[in-house]
PDB file of C-alpha atoms in Angstrom:
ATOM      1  CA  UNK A 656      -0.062  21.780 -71.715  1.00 49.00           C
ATOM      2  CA  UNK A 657       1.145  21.225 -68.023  1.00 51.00           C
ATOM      3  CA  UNK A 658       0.849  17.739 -66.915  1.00 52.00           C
ATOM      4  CA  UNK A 659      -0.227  17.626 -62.980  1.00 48.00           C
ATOM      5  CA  UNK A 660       3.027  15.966 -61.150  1.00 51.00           C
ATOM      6  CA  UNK A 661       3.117  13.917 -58.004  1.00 52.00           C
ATOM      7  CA  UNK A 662       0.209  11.617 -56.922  1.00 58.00           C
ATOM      8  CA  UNK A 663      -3.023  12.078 -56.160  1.00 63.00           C
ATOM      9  CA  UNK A 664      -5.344  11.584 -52.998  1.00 72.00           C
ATOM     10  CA  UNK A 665      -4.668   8.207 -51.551  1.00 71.00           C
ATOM     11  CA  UNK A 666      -6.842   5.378 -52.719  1.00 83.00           C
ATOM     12  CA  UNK A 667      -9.455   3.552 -50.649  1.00 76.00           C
ATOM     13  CA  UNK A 668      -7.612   0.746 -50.205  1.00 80.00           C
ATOM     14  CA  UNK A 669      -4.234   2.535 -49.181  1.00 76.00           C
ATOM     15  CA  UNK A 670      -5.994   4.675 -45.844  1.00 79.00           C
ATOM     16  CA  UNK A 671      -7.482   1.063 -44.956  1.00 77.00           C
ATOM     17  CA  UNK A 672      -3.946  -0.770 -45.140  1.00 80.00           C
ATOM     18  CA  UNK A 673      -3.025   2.079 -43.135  1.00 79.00           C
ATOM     19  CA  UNK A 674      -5.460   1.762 -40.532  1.00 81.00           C
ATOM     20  CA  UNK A 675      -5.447  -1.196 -40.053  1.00 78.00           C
ATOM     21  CA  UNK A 676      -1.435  -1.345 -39.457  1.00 79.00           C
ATOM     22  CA  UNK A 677      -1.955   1.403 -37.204  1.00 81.00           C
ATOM     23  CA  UNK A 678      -4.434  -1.059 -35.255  1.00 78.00           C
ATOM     24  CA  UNK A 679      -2.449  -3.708 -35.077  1.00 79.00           C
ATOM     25  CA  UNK A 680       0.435  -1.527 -33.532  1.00 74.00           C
ATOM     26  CA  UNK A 681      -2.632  -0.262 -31.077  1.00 70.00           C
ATOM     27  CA  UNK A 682      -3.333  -3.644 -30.559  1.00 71.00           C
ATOM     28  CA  UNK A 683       0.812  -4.880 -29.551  1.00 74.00           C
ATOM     29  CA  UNK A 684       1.550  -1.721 -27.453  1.00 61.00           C
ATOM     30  CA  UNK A 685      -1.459  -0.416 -25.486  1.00 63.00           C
ATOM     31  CA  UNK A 686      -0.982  -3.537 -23.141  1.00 68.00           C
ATOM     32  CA  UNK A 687       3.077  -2.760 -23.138  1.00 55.00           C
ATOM     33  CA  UNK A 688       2.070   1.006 -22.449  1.00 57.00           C
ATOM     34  CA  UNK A 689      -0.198  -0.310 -19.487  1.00 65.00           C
ATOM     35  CA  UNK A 690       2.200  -2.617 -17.967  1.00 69.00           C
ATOM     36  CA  UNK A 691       4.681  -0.628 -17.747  1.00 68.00           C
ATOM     37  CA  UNK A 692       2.316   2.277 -16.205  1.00 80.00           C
ATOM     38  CA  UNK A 693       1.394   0.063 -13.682  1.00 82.00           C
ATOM     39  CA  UNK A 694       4.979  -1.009 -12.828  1.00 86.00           C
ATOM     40  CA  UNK A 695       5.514   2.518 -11.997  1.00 90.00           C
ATOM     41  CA  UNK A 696       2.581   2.641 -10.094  1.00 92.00           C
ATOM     42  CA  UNK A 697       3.763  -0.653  -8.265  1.00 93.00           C
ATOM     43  CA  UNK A 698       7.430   1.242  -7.993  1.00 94.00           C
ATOM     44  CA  UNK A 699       5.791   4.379  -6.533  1.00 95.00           C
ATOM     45  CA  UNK A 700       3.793   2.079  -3.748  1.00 96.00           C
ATOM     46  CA  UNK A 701       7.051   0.223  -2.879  1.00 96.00           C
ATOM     47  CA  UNK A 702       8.646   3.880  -2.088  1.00 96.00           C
ATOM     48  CA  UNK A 703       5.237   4.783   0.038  1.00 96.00           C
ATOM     49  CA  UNK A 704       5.631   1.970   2.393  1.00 96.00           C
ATOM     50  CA  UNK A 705       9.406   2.189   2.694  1.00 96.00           C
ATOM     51  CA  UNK A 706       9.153   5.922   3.906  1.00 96.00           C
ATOM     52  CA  UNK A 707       6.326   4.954   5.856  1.00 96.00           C
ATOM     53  CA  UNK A 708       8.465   2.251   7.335  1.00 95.00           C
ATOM     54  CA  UNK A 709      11.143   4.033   8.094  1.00 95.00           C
ATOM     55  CA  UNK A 710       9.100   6.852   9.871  1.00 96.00           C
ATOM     56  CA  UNK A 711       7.939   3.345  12.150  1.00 96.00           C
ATOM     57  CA  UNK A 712      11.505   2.441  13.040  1.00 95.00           C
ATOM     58  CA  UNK A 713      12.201   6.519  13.861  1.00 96.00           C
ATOM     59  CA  UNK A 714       9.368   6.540  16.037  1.00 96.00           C
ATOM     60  CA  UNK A 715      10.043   3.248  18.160  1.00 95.00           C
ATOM     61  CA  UNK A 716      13.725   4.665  18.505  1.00 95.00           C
ATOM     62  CA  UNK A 717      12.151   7.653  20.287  1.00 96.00           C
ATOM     63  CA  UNK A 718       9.836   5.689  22.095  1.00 95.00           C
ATOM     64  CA  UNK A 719      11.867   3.236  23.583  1.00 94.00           C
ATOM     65  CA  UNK A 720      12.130   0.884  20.904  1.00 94.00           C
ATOM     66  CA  UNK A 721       8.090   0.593  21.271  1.00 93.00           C
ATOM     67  CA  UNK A 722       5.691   0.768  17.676  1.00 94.00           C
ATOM     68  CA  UNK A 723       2.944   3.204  17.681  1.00 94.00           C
ATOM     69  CA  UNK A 724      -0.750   2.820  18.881  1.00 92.00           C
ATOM     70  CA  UNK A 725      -3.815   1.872  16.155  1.00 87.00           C
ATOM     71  CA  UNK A 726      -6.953   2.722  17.348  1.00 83.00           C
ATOM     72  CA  UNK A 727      -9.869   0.256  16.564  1.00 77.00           C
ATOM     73  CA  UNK A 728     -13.858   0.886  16.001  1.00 71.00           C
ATOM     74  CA  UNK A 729     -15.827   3.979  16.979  1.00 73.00           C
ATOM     75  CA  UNK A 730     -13.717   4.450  19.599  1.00 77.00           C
ATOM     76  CA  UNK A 731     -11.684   5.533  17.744  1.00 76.00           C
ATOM     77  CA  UNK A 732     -13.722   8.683  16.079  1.00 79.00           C
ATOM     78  CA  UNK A 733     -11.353  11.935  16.484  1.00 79.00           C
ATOM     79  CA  UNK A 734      -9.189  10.387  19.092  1.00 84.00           C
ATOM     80  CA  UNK A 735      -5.297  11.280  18.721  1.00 86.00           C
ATOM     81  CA  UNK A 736      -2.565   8.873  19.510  1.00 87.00           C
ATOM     82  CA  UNK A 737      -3.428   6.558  16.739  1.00 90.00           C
ATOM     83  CA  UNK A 738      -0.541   6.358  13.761  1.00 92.00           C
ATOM     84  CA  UNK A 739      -3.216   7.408  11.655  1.00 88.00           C
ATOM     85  CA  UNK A 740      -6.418   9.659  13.107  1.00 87.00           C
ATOM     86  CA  UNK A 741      -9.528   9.106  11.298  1.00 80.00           C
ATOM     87  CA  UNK A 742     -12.685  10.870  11.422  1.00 82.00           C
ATOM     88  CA  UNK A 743     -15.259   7.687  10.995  1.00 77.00           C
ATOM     89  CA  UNK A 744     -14.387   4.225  11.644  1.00 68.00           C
ATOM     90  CA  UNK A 745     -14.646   1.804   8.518  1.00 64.00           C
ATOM     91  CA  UNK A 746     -16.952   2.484   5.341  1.00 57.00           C
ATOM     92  CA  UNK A 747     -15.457   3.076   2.157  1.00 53.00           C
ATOM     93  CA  UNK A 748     -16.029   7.022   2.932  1.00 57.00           C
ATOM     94  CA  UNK A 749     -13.518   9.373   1.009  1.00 59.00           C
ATOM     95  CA  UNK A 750     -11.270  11.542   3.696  1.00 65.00           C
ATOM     96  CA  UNK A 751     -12.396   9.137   6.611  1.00 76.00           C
ATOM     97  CA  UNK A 752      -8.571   9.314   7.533  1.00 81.00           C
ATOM     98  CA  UNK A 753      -6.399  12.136   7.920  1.00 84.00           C
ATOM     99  CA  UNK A 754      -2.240  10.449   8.261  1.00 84.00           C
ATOM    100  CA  UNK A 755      -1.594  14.293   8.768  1.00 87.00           C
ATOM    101  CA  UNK A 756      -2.476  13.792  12.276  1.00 90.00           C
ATOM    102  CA  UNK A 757      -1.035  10.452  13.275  1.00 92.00           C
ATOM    103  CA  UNK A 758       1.741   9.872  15.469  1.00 95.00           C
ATOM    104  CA  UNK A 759       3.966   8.926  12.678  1.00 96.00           C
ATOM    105  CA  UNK A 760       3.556  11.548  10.448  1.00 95.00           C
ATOM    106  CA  UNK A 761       6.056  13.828  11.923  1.00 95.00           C
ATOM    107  CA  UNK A 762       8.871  11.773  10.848  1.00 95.00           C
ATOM    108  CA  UNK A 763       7.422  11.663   6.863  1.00 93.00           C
ATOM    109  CA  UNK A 764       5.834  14.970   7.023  1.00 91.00           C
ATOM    110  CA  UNK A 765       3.967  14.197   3.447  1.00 93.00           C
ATOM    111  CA  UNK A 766       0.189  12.699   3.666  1.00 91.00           C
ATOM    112  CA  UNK A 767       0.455  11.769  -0.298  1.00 91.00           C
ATOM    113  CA  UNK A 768       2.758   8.659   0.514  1.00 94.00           C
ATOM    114  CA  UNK A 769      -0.117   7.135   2.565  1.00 93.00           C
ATOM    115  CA  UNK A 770      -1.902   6.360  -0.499  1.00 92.00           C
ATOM    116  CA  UNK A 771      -1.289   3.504  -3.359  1.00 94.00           C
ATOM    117  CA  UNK A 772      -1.750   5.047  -6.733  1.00 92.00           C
ATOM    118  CA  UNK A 773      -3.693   2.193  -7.464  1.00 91.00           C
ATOM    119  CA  UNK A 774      -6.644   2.092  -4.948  1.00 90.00           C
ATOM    120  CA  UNK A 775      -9.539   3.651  -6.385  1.00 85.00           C
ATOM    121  CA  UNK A 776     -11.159   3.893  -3.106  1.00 81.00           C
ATOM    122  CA  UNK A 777      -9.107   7.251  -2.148  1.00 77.00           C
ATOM    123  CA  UNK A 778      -9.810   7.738   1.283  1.00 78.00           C
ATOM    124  CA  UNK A 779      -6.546   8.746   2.363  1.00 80.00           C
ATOM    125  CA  UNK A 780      -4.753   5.638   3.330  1.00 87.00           C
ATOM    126  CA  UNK A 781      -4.287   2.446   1.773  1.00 91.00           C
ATOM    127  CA  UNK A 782      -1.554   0.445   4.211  1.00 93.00           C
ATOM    128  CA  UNK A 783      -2.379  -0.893   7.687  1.00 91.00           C
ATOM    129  CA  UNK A 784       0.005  -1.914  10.256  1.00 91.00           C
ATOM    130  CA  UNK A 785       0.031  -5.950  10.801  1.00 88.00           C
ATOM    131  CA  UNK A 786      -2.096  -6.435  13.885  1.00 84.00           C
ATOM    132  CA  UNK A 787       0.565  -8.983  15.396  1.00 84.00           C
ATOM    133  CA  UNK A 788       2.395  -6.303  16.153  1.00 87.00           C
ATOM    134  CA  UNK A 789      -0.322  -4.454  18.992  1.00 84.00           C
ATOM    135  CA  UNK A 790      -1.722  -5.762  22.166  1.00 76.00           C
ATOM    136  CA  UNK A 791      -5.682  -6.226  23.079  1.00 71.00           C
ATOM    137  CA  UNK A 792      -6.239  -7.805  19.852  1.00 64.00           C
ATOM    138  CA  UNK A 793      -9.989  -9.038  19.761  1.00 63.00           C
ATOM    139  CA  UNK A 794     -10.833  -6.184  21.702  1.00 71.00           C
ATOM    140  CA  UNK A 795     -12.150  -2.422  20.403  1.00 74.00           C
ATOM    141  CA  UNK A 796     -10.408   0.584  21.236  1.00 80.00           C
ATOM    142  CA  UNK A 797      -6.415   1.770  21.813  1.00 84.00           C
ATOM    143  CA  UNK A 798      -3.917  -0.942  20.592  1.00 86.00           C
ATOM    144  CA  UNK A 799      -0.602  -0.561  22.519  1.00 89.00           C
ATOM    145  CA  UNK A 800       2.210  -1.122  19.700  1.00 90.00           C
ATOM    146  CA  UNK A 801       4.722  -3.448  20.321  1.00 89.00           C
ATOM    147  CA  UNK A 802       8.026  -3.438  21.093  1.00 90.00           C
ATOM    148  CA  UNK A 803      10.926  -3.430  18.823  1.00 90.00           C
ATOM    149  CA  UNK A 804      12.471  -5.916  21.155  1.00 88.00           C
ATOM    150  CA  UNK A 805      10.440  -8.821  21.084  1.00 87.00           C
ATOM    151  CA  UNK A 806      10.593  -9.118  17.097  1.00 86.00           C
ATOM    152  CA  UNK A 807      13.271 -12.056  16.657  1.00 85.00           C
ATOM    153  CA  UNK A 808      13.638 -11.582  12.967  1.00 84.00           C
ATOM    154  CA  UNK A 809      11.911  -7.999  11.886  1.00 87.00           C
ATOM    155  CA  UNK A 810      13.545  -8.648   8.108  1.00 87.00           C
ATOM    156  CA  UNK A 811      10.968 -11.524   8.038  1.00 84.00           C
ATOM    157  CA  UNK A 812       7.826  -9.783  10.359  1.00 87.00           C
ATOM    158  CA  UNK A 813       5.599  -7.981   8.143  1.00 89.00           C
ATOM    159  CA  UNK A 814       5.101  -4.313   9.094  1.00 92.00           C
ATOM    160  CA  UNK A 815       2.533  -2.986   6.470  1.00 93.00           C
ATOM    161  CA  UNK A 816       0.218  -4.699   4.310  1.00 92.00           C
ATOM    162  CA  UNK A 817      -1.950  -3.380   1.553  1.00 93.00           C
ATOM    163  CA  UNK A 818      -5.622  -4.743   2.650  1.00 89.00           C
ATOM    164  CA  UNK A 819      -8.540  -5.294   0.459  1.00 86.00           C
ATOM    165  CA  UNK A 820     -10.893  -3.322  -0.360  1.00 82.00           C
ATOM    166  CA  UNK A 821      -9.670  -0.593   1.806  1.00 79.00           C
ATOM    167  CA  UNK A 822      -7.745   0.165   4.928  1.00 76.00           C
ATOM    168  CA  UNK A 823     -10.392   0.737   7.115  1.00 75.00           C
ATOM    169  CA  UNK A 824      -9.542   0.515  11.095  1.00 77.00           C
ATOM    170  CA  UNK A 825      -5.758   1.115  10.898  1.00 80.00           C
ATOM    171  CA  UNK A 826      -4.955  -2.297  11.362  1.00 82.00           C
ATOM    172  CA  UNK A 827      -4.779  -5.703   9.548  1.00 86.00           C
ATOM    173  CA  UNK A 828      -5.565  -9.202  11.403  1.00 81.00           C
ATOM    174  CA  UNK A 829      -3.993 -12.421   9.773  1.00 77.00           C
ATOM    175  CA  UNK A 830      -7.054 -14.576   9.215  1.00 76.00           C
ATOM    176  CA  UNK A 831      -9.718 -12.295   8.731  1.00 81.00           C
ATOM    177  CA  UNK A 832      -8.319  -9.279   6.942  1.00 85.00           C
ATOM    178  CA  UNK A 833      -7.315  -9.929   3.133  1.00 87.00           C
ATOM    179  CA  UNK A 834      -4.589  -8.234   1.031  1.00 89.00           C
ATOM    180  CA  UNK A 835      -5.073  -6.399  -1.651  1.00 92.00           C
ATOM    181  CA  UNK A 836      -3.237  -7.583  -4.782  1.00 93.00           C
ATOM    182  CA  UNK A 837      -3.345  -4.147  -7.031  1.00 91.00           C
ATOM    183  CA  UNK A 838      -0.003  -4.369  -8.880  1.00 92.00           C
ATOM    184  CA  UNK A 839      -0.049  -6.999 -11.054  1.00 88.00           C
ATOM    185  CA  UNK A 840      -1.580  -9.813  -9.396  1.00 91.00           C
ATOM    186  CA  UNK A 841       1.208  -8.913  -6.591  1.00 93.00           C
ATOM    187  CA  UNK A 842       1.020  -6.823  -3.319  1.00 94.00           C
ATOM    188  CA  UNK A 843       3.492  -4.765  -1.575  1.00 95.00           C
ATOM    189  CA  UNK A 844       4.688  -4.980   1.987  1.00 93.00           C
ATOM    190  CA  UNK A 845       7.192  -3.483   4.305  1.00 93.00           C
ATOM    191  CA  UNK A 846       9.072  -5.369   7.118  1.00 91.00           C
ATOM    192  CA  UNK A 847      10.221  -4.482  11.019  1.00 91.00           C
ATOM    193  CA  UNK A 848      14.004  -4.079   9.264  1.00 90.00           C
ATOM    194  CA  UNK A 849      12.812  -1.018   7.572  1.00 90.00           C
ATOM    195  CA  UNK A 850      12.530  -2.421   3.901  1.00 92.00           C
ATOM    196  CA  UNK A 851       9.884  -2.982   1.401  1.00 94.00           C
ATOM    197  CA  UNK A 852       8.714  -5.417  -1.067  1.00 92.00           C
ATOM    198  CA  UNK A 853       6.737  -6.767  -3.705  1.00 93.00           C
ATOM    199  CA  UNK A 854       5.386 -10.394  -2.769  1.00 92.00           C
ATOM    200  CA  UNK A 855       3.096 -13.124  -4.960  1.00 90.00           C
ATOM    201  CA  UNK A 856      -0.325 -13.921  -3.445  1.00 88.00           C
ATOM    202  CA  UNK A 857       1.415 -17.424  -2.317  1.00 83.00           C
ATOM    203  CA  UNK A 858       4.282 -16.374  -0.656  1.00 85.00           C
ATOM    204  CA  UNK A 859       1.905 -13.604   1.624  1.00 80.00           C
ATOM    205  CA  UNK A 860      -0.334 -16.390   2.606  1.00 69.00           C
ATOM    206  CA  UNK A 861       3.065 -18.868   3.071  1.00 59.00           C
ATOM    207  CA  UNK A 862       4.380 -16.356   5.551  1.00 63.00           C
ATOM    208  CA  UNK A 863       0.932 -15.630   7.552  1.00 60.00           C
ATOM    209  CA  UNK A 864       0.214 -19.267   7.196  1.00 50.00           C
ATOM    210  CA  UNK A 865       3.290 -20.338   8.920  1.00 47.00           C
ATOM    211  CA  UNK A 866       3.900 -17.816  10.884  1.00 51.00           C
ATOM    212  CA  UNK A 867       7.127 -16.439   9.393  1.00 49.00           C
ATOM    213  CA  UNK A 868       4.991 -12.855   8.958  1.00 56.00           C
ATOM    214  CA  UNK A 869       5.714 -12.463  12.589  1.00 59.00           C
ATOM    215  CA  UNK A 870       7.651 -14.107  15.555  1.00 57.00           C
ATOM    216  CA  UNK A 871       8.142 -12.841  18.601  1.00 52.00           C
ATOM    217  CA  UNK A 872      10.614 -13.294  21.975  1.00 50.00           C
ATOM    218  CA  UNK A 873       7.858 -14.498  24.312  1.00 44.00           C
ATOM    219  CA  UNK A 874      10.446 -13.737  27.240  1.00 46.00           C
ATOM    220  CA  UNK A 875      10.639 -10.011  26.319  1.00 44.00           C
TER     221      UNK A 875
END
């Protein structure tokens, strides 16, 4: 008579050891998995405002050293000029911008960079300029940008801020506007130098606090 070799079906208590060891590893890397997700995501946002930057610094050197117009309110409705166009001011309305059409787009020539892989709003932008950095502040309508030349230390002037909940009007004002901290507790920035970078919730509201986000040559 043959005798059956090998084992059998596994017992009860076997598949339950197993599942539950295959839990526990769940449990340990799911978060690991999702950190490090979101430190690409972070990585990928850091890259959007650089470029973004960059196309800033190529448009003031074409310009006369001067940083492009924002246009503010329903003014601003389908008017050109801006460096982003929008359709409809404010409202957390998907496509209500269109960085195809702004004045800086021709020197980044890709509207995907515009947006943080981590805002769930997806309206088409997620950066605005730092409203320091225009004239007629307070006022509705064109904002004239700045120039280049009156920025005294543009490695310390913010350029680009990630607001919360969205970028809605192009721009961001110190005081009122709040930044949006989507990568880890952490938001990213880009400066008047051209770089970008990844700053805690204290050291943004350090530098608008005390004024090291911007500082200007009031004799220029």
């Amino acid at each position: 008579m043959n005798k059956r070799t090998g084992r059998g079906a596994f017992t009860l208590i076997e598949l339950l050891t197993v599942i539950a060891i295959i839990a526990i590893l769940a449990a340990i890397l799911f978060p690991v998995f999702a950190k490090a997700r979101e430190k690409a995501n972070q990585t990928s946002c850091l890259s959007n405002q650089k470029q973004i930057g960059l196309g800033f610094m190529m448009y003031a050197t074409d310009y006369d050293q001067r940083l492009p117009s924002i246009w503010d309110s329903n003014t601003g409705n389908g008017q050109w000029g801006g460096w982003v166009y929008y359709t409809t001011f404010g409202g957390q309305t998907t496509n209500n911008f269109d960085p195809s059409k702004g004045s800086v787009y021709p020197y980044i020539k890709n509207a995907q960079i515009f947006e943080c892989p981590d805002d769930d709003v997806e309206d088409g932008c997620s950066y605005e300029v730092n409203g320091w950095l225009s004239q007629n502040l307070g006022s509705t309508g064109c904002h004239l940008g700045m120039s280049m030349t009156r920025i005294k230390r543009p490695a310390n002037t913010l350029l680009l801020v990630e607001e919360a909940p969205e970028a809605n009007d192009g721009y961001f004002l110190p005081g009122t506007d709040q930044c949006a901290y989507r990568h880890l507790d952490n938001t990213v920035t880009a400066f008047c130098d051209g770089h970008a970078k990844v700053l805690r919730p204290s050291d943004v509201a350090g530098a608008l606090v005390s004024g090291a986000a911007v500082s200007f040559d009031p004799k220029q």
